[in-house]
Coordinates of C-alpha atoms in Angstrom, one line a residue:
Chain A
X25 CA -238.0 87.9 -30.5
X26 CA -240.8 88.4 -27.8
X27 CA -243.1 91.3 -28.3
X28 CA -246.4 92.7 -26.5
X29 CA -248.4 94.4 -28.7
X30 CA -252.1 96.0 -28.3
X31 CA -255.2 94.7 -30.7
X32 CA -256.6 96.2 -32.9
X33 CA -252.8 96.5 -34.0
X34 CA -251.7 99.6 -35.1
X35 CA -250.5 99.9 -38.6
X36 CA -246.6 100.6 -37.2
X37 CA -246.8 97.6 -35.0
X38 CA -248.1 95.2 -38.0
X39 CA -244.7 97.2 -40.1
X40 CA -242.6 96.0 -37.5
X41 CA -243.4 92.6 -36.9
X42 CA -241.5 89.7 -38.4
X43 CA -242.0 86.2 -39.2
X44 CA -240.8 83.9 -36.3
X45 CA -241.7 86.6 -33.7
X46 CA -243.5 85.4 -31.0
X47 CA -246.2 88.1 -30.0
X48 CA -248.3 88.6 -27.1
X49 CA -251.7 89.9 -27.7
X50 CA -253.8 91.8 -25.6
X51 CA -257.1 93.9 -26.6
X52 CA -260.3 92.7 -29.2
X53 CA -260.1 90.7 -31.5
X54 CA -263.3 88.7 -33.6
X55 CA -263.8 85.0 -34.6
X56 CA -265.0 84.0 -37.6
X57 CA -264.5 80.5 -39.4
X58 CA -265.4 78.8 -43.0
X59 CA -269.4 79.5 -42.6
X60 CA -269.2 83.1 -41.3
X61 CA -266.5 84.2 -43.7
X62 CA -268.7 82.2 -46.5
X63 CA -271.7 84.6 -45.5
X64 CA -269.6 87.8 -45.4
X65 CA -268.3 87.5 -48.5
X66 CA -271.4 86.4 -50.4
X67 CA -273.3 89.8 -48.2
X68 CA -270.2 92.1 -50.0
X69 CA -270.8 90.7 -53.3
X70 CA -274.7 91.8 -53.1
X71 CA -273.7 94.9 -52.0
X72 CA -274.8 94.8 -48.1
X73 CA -273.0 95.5 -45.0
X74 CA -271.0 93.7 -42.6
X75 CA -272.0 93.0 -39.0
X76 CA -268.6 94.5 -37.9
X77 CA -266.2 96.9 -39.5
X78 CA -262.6 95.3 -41.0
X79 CA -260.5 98.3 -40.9
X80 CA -257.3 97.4 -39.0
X81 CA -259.1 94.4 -36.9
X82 CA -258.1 91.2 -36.6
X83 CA -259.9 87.8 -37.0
X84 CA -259.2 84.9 -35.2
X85 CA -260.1 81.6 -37.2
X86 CA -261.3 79.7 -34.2
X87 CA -264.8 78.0 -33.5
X88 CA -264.8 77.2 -29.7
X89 CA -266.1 74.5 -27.5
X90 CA -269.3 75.4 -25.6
X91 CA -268.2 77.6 -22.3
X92 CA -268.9 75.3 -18.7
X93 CA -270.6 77.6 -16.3
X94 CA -268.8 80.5 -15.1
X95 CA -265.9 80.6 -17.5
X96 CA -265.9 82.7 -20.6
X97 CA -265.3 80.6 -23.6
X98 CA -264.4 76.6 -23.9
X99 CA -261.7 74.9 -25.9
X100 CA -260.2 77.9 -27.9
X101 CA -257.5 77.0 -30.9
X102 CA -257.1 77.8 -34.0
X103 CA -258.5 76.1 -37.2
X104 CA -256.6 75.6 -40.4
X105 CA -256.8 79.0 -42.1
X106 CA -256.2 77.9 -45.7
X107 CA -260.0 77.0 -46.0
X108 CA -260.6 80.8 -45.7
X109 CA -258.1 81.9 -48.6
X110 CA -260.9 82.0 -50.8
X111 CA -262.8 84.7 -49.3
X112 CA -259.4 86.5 -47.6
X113 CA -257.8 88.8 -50.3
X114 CA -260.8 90.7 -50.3
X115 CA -261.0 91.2 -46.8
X116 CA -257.6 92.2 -46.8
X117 CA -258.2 95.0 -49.2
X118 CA -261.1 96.2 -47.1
X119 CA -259.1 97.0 -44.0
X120 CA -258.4 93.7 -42.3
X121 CA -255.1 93.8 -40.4
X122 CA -254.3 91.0 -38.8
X123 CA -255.3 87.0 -38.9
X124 CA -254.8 84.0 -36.5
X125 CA -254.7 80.3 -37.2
X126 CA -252.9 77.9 -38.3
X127 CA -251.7 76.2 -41.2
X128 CA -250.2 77.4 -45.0
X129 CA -252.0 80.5 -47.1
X130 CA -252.4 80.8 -50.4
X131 CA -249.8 82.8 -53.1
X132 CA -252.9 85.5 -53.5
X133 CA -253.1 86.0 -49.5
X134 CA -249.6 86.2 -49.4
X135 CA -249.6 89.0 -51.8
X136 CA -252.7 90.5 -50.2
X137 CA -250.3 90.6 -46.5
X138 CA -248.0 92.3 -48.6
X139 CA -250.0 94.9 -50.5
X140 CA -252.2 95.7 -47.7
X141 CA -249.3 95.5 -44.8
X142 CA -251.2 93.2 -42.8
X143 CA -249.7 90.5 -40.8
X144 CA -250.5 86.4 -40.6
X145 CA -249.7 84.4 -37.0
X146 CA -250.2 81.2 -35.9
X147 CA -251.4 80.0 -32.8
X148 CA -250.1 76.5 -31.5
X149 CA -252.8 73.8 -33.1
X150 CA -254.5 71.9 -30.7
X151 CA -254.0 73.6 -27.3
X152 CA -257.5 74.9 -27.2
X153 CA -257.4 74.5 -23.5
X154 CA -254.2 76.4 -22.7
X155 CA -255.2 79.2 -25.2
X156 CA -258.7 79.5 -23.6
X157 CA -256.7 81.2 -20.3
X158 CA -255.7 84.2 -22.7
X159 CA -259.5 84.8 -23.5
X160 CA -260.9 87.2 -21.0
X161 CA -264.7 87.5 -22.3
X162 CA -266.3 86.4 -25.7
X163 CA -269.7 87.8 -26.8
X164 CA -271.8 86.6 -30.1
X165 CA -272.3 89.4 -32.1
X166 CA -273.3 88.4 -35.5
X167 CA -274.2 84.4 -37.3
X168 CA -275.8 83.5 -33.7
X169 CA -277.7 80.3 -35.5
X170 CA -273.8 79.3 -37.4
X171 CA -273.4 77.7 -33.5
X172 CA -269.7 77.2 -33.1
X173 CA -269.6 79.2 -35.9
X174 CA -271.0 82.7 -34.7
X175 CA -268.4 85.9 -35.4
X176 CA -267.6 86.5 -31.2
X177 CA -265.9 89.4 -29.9
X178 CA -263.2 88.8 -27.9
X179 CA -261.1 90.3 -25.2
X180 CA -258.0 88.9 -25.0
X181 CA -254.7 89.1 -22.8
X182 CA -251.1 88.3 -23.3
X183 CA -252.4 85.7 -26.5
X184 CA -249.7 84.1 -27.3
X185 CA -249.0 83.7 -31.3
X186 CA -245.9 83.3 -33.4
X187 CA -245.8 85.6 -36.6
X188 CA -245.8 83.2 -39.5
X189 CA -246.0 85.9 -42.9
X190 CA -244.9 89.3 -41.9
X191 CA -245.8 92.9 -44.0
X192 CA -242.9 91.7 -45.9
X193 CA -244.0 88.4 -47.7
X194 CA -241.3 86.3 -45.0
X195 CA -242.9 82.9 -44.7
X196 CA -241.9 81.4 -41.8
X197 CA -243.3 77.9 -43.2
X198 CA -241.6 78.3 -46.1
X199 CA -238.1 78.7 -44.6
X200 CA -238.5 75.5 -42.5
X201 CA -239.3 73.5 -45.8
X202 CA -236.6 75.3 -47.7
X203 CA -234.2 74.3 -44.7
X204 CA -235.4 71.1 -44.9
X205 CA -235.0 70.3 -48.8
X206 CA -231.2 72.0 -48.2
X207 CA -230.3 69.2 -45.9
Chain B
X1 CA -275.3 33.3 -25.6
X2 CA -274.8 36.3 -23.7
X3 CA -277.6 39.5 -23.6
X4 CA -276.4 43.1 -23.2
X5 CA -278.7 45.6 -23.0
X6 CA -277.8 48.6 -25.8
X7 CA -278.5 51.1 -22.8
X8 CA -275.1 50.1 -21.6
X9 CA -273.5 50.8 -24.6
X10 CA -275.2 54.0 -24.9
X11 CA -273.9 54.7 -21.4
X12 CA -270.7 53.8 -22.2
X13 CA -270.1 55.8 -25.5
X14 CA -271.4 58.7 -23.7
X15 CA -268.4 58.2 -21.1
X16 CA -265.8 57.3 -23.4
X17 CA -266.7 60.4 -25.6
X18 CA -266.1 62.9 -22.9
X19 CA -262.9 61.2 -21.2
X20 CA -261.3 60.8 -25.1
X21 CA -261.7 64.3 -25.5
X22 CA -260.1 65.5 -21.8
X23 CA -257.6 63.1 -21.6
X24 CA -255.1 61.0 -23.7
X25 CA -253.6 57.7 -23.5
X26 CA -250.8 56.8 -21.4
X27 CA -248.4 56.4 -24.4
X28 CA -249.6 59.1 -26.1
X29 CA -248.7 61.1 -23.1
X30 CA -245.1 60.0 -22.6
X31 CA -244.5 60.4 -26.0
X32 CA -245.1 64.0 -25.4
X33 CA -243.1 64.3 -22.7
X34 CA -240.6 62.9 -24.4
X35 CA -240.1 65.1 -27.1
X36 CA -240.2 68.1 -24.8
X37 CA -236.6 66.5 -23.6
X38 CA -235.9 65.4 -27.2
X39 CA -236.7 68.7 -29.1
X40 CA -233.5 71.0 -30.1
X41 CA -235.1 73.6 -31.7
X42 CA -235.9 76.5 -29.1
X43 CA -239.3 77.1 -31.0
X44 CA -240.0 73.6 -31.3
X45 CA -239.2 73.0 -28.0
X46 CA -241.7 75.9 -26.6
X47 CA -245.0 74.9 -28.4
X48 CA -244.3 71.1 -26.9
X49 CA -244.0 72.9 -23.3
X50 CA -247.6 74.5 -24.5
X51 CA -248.8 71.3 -25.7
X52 CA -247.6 69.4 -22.7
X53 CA -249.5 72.5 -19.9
X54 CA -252.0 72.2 -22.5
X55 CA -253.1 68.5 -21.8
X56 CA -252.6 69.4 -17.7
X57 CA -255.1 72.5 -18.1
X58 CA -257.2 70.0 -20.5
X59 CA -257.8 67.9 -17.3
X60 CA -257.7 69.9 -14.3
X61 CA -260.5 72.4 -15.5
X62 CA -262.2 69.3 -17.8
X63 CA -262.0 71.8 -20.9
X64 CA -261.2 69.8 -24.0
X65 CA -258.0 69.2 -25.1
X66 CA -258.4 70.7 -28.7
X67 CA -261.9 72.8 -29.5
X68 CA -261.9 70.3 -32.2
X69 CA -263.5 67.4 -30.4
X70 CA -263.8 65.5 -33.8
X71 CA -266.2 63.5 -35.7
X72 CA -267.1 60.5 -33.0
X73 CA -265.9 57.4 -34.9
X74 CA -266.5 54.3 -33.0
X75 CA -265.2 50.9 -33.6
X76 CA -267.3 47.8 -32.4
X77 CA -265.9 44.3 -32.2
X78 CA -268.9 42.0 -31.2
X79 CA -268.5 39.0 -29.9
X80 CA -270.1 36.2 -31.5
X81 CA -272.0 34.8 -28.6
X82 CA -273.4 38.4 -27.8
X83 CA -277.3 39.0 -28.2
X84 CA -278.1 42.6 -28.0
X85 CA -281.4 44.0 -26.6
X86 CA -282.5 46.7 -26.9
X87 CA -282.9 50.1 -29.4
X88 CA -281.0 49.5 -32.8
X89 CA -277.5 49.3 -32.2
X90 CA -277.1 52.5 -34.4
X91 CA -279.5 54.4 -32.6
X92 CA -278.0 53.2 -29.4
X93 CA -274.3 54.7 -30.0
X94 CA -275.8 57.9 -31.2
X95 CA -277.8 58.6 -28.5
X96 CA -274.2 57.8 -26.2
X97 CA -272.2 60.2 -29.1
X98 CA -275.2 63.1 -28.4
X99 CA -275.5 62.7 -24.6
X100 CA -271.4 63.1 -24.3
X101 CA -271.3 65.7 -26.6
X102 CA -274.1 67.9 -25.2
X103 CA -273.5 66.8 -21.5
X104 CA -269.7 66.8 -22.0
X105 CA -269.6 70.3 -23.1
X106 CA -267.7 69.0 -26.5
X107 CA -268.4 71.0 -29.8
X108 CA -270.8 70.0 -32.0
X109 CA -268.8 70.0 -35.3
X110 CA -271.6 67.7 -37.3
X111 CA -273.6 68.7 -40.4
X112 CA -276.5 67.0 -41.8
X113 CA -275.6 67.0 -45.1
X114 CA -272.5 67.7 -47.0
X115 CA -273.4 70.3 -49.6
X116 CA -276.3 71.7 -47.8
X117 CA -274.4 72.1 -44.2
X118 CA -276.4 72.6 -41.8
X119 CA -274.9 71.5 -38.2
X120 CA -276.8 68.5 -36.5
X121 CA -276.4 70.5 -33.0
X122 CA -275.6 67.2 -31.2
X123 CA -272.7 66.0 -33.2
X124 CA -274.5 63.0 -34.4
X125 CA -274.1 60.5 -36.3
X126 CA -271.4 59.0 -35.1
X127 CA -269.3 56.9 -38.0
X128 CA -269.8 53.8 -36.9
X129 CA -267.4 50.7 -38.0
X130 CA -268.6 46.6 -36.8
X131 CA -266.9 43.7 -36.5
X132 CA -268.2 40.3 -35.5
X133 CA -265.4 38.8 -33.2
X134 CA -264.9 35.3 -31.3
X135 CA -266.1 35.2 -28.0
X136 CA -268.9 36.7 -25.5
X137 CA -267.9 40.2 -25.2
X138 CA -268.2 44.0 -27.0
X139 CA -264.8 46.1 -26.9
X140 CA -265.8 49.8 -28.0
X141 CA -263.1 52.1 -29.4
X142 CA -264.1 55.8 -29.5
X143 CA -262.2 57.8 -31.6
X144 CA -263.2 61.1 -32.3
X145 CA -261.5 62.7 -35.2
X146 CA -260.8 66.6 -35.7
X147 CA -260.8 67.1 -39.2
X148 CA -257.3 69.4 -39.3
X149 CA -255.7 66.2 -40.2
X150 CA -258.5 64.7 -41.4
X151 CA -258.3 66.8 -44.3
X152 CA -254.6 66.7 -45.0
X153 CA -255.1 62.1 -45.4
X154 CA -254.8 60.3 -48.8
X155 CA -255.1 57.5 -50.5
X156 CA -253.2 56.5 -53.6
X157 CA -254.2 53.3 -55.8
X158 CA -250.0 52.8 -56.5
X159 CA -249.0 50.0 -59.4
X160 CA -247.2 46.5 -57.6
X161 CA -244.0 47.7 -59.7
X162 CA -244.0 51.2 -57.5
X163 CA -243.1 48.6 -54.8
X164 CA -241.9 49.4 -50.8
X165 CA -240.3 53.0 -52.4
X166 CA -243.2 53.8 -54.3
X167 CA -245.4 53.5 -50.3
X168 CA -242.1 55.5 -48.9
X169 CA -242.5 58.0 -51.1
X170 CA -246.2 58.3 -50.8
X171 CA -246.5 58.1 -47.0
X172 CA -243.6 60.8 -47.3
X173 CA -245.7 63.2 -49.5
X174 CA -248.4 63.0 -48.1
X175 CA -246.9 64.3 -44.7
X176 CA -244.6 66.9 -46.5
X177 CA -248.0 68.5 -48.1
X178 CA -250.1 68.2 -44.5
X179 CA -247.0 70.1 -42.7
X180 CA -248.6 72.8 -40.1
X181 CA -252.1 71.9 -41.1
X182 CA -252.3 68.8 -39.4
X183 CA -250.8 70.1 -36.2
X184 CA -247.9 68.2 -35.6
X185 CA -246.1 66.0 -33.8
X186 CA -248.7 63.8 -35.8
X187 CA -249.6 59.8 -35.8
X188 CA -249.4 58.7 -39.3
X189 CA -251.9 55.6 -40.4
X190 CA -250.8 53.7 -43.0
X191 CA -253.3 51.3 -44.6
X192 CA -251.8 48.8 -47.4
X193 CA -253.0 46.6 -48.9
X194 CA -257.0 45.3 -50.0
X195 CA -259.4 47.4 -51.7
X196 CA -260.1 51.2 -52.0
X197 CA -262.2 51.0 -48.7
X198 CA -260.2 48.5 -46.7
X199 CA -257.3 50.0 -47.1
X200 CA -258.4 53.6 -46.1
X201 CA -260.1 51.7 -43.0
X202 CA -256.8 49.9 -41.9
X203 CA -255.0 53.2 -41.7
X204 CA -258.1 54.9 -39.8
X205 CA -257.5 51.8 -37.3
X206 CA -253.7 52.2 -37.2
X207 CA -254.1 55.2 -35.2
X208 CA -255.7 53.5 -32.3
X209 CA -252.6 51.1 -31.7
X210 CA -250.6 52.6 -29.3
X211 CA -248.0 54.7 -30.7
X212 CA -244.8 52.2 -29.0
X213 CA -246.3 48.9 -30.3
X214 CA -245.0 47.7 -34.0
X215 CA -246.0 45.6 -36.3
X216 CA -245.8 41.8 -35.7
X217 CA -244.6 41.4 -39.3
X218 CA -240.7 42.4 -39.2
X219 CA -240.9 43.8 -42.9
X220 CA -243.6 46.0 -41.3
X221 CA -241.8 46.9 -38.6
X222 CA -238.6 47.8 -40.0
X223 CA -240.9 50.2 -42.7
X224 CA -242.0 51.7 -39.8
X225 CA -239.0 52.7 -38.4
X226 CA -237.8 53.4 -41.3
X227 CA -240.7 55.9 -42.3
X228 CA -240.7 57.4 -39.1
X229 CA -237.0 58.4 -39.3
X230 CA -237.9 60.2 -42.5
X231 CA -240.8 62.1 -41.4
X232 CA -239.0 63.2 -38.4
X233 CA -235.7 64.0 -40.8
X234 CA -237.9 66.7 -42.4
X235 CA -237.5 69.3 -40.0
X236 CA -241.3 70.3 -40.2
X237 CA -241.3 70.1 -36.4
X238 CA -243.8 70.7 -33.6
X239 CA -246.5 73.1 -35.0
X240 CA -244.9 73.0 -38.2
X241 CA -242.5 75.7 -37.2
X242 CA -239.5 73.5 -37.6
X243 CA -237.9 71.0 -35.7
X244 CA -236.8 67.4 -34.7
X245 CA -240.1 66.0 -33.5
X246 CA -242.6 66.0 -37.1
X247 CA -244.4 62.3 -36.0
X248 CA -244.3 60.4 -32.8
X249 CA -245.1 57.3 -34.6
X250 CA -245.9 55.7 -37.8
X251 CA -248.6 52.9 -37.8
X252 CA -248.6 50.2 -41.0
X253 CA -251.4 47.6 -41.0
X254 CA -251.9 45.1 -43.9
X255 CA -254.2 43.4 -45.2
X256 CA -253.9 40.8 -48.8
X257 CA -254.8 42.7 -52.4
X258 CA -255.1 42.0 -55.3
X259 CA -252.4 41.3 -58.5
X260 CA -253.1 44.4 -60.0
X261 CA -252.6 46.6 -57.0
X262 CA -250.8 48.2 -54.2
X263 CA -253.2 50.8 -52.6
X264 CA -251.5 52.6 -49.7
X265 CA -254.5 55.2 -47.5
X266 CA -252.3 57.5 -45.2
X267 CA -254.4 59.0 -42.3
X268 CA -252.5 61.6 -40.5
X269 CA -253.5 62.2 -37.1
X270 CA -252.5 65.9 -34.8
X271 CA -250.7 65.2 -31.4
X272 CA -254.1 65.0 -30.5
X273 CA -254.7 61.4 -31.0
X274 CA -258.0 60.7 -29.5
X275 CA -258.9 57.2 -28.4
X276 CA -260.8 55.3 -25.5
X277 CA -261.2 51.5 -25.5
X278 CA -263.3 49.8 -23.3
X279 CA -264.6 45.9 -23.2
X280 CA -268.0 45.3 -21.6

């Protein structure tokens, strides 16, 4: 089912949600990838503060191509989220509502979706240039010298994204390799 | 002999880097199109349509393809009766990988060194791969590689009595475990065949053969076919979100090994499949 819904996402939106939705996002949402998630999670474990505030954002796992003159952003898709399941349960637990990428989780960020009644999407891999369109503006705001890797604030509008685990624990992976192994 | 001037080959990697990342093949292409018509799953069917506006967006507004724009890997088939003049060939195909990548607008996606990680900022070095060849020319084969798929490739030193099902089954699981992470409709590399590194350099090459071209050995062939209908039979689909079209095309190359072995390297590549040949 097609649905618009508003980022940050509101905690009855993420309830509602199911996997094999296809959403459209509009509103702010940050980037962050393997080094910037790396450097967050080692600045929690010493204690010290994050350059932006988890509670019911949403991360995009996405390092973009430089922007050409005039535009906001370059090549925008999503990476493979799995390399960030190390650092994610904990994020979860500290607010984070929703993630974009692409690409299996782990059993513990399945179970931190579920706990934390969060939600996981996936944007189509590869079609950085179509995606780019949806990005209105993109500003560094922490990790300048990570490059690529920077944590950018985004604006966003109608992003498209296909819910893969839902609030529930529904794995919309899952189902098309159980499907599969039936057959 | 001939003299070419690495200066041109600079020149020319610096091209080839930004067309490969802004525009694929023709058979990669059609292939696409293809499964758009092919496809029976509705959501399968929709992220093709986004792949296929994807590659027309891609180069209309010359933004790349996939924000990915790889590792440069660049093949090099010298001609025997070449001399080359010039800065070190090396430092010639860098400087053409850092021009197109900075020039280009491409990602820089490089670090220096694998533990430490800290990024190059021009995506150098390039991997670079030479082969002496017959004649007086240099054909260059850019192929940069995003490391989605990259990441999901294997190699597996099999036993000669694991035989054809034994590579089946290995090609098979190595495609079941990449699923959604490698961004299909993928290309799928198969080396088998010589040592450890041969093998995984065969499959590397595979990916640059254009996806409707086979095998001239008919054993080949027919496992291609024959692997190909069982990737797609998966169901994994376009995106990994279920469907007919998991693979456009499965690529074998083989090479002689020895009595004690069968390795078999599988390098998946996304729908993304990068490559730009030129001859100079």
């Amino acid at each position: 089912m097609d649905r618009y819904i508003n980022a940050p996402i509101s905690d009855e939106d993420a309830k509602q949600l199911r996997a094999g939705d296809c959403v459209y996002l509009t509103g702010t949402i940050y980037t962050a990838r393997d080094a910037a998630h790396k450097r967050m999670y080692e600045t929690l474990k010493e204690g010290g503060e994050l350059p932006l505030n988890l509670q019911g954002e949403t991360i995009y796992y996405m390092g973009p191509s430089p922007a050409r003159e005039g535009r906001p952003i370059g090549s925008a898709g999503p990476t493979t989220s799995s390399r960030m399941d190390k650092y994610t349960p904990d994020f979860l637990d500290r607010g984070l509502k929703g993630m974009i990428g692409k690409g299996k989780r782990s059993e513990e960020v399945k179970a931190a979706i579920v706990k934390n009644r969060a939600v996981y999407f996936a944007a189509v891999g590869g079609a950085g240039a179509l995606l780019s369109r949806s990005i209105k503006s993109s500003r560094i705001v922490a990790y300048e010298d990570l490059g690529t890797e920077a944590v950018r604030k985004l604006q966003v509008e109608n992003f498209p994204a296909i819910v893969v685990i839902d609030s529930l624990g529904n794995d919309l992976y899952q189902k098309v390799l159980e499907n599969s192994a039936k057959e | 002999m001939r003299i070419i001037q690495t200066s041109e080959i600079t020149e020319n990697i610096k091209e080839m880097c930004i067309e490969a990342n802004h525009f694929l093949s023709k058979d990669m292409k059609e292939c696409l199109e293809k499964a758009v018509y092919e496809e029976t799953e509705p959501l399968g069917k929709q992220v093709l349509c986004q792949l296929k506006e994807n590659l027309q967006i891609a180069g209309q507004d010359m933004i790349p393809i996939c924000q990915d724009t790889g590792m440069a890997v660049v093949f090099m088939e010298i001609g025997q009766e070449v001399s080359l003049e010039g800065a070190l060939l090396e430092d010639a195909v860098n400087e053409g990988v850092r021009r197109g990548y900075v020039e280009g607008y491409l990602r820089k996606s490089v670090v220096k060194d694998p533990l430490m990680r800290e990024n190059t900022k021009d995506n150098t070095p390039a991997v670079l791969h030479c082969e002496i060849a017959p004649g007086d020319k240099v054909r260059i084969t850019v192929a940069p590689k995003g490391f989605g798929s990259e990441n999901m490739s294997r190699i597996f030193m099999l036993k000669p009595s694991d035989g054809v099902e034994g590579v089946k089954e290995a090609v098979l699981n190595a495609v079941k475990e990449a699923g959604p992470n490698a961004c299909p409709p993928m290309v799928v590399g198969v080396g088998i065949g010589g040592t450890f590194e041969k093998c995984a350099l065969m499959a590397k090459k595979a990916l640059s053969r254009p996806v409707k071209e086979h095998s001239p050995l008919p054993h080949i062939k027919e496992l291609e076919e024959e692997l190909l209908e069982m990737i797609n039979k998966t169901g994994i689909g376009p995106g990994g979100l279920g469907g007919d079209v998991t693979a456009f095309a499965v690529n074998i190359n083989t090479y002689p090994t020895h009595i004690a072995g069968l390795p078999v390297a599988v390098n998946i590549c996304c729908h993304v499949n990068r490559h730009v040949v030129r001859e100079i």
